[in-house]
Amino acid sequence: MNCYLCEKEIDTIDIGAHRKLIDKCASRYMCRDCLSRELGWSREYLDGVIKMYRERGCMLFPPIK
């Protein structure tokens, strides 16, 4: 699956972030770079938000190992 804005290949973390922050029922997704630009955040800030949700056990993201 690819980002619908830049066509970059996306992974489960990209999908989880899009569902958590944009639309839980989405069928197309943005990569983290495009998502951070869309939200007006730096990529580092977005990664921190994702880490926080993963540490709290959010089921939209794979668990931290």
mmCIF file of C-alpha atoms in Angstrom:
data_model
loop_
_atom_site.group_PDB
_atom_site.id
_atom_site.type_symbol
_atom_site.label_atom_id
_atom_site.label_comp_id
_atom_site.label_asym_id
_atom_site.label_seq_id
_atom_site.Cartn_x
_atom_site.Cartn_y
_atom_site.Cartn_z
ATOM 1 C CA MET A 1 0.000 0.000 0.000
ATOM 2 C CA ASN A 2 1.222 3.519 -0.784
ATOM 3 C CA CYS A 3 0.686 7.026 0.561
ATOM 4 C CA TYR A 4 -2.097 8.683 -1.418
ATOM 5 C CA LEU A 5 -0.195 11.990 -1.539
ATOM 6 C CA CYS A 6 3.402 11.050 -2.404
ATOM 7 C CA GLU A 7 3.098 7.353 -3.395
ATOM 8 C CA LYS A 8 5.756 6.302 -0.829
ATOM 9 C CA GLU A 9 5.255 2.776 0.510
ATOM 10 C CA ILE A 10 3.622 2.816 3.943
ATOM 11 C CA ASP A 11 3.726 0.432 6.897
ATOM 12 C CA THR A 12 1.410 -0.472 9.769
ATOM 13 C CA ILE A 13 2.650 2.447 11.871
ATOM 14 C CA ASP A 14 1.691 4.893 9.093
ATOM 15 C CA ILE A 15 -1.750 3.294 8.846
ATOM 16 C CA GLY A 16 -2.251 3.382 12.622
ATOM 17 C CA ALA A 17 -1.198 7.031 12.850
ATOM 18 C CA HIS A 18 -3.563 8.032 10.049
ATOM 19 C CA ARG A 19 -6.432 6.147 11.668
ATOM 20 C CA LYS A 20 -5.718 7.585 15.126
ATOM 21 C CA LEU A 21 -5.171 11.191 14.070
ATOM 22 C CA ILE A 22 -7.224 11.676 10.882
ATOM 23 C CA ASP A 23 -9.962 9.103 10.248
ATOM 24 C CA LYS A 24 -10.486 5.770 11.994
ATOM 25 C CA CYS A 25 -12.505 4.428 9.036
ATOM 26 C CA ALA A 26 -10.114 5.560 6.279
ATOM 27 C CA SER A 27 -9.395 3.268 3.347
ATOM 28 C CA ARG A 28 -6.416 5.233 2.029
ATOM 29 C CA TYR A 29 -3.571 6.589 4.093
ATOM 30 C CA MET A 30 -0.713 9.091 4.290
ATOM 31 C CA CYS A 31 2.872 8.264 5.180
ATOM 32 C CA ARG A 32 4.243 9.828 8.368
ATOM 33 C CA ASP A 33 6.057 12.562 6.428
ATOM 34 C CA CYS A 34 2.868 13.689 4.646
ATOM 35 C CA LEU A 35 0.785 13.235 7.806
ATOM 36 C CA SER A 36 3.117 15.439 9.847
ATOM 37 C CA ARG A 37 2.975 18.144 7.150
ATOM 38 C CA GLU A 38 -0.834 17.888 7.041
ATOM 39 C CA LEU A 39 -1.018 18.354 10.823
ATOM 40 C CA GLY A 40 1.572 21.156 10.870
ATOM 41 C CA TRP A 41 3.886 19.087 13.078
ATOM 42 C CA SER A 42 7.530 18.135 12.724
ATOM 43 C CA ARG A 43 8.224 14.495 11.933
ATOM 44 C CA GLU A 44 10.007 14.198 15.289
ATOM 45 C CA TYR A 45 6.935 15.454 17.158
ATOM 46 C CA LEU A 46 4.682 13.003 15.285
ATOM 47 C CA ASP A 47 7.056 10.141 16.119
ATOM 48 C CA GLY A 48 6.854 11.152 19.793
ATOM 49 C CA VAL A 49 3.047 11.143 19.697
ATOM 50 C CA ILE A 50 3.070 7.704 18.059
ATOM 51 C CA LYS A 51 5.502 6.421 20.705
ATOM 52 C CA MET A 52 3.224 7.741 23.464
ATOM 53 C CA TYR A 53 0.198 5.931 22.013
ATOM 54 C CA ARG A 54 2.208 2.723 21.558
ATOM 55 C CA GLU A 55 3.440 2.860 25.176
ATOM 56 C CA ARG A 56 -0.153 3.300 26.346
ATOM 57 C CA GLY A 57 -1.148 0.162 24.450
ATOM 58 C CA CYS A 58 -3.154 1.723 21.612
ATOM 59 C CA MET A 59 -4.328 -1.184 19.458
ATOM 60 C CA LEU A 60 -3.925 0.817 16.226
ATOM 61 C CA PHE A 61 -0.136 0.393 16.467
ATOM 62 C CA PRO A 62 2.103 -2.659 16.762
ATOM 63 C CA PRO A 63 3.386 -3.158 20.322
ATOM 64 C CA ILE A 64 6.842 -1.912 21.295
ATOM 65 C CA LYS A 65 9.186 -4.867 21.691
#
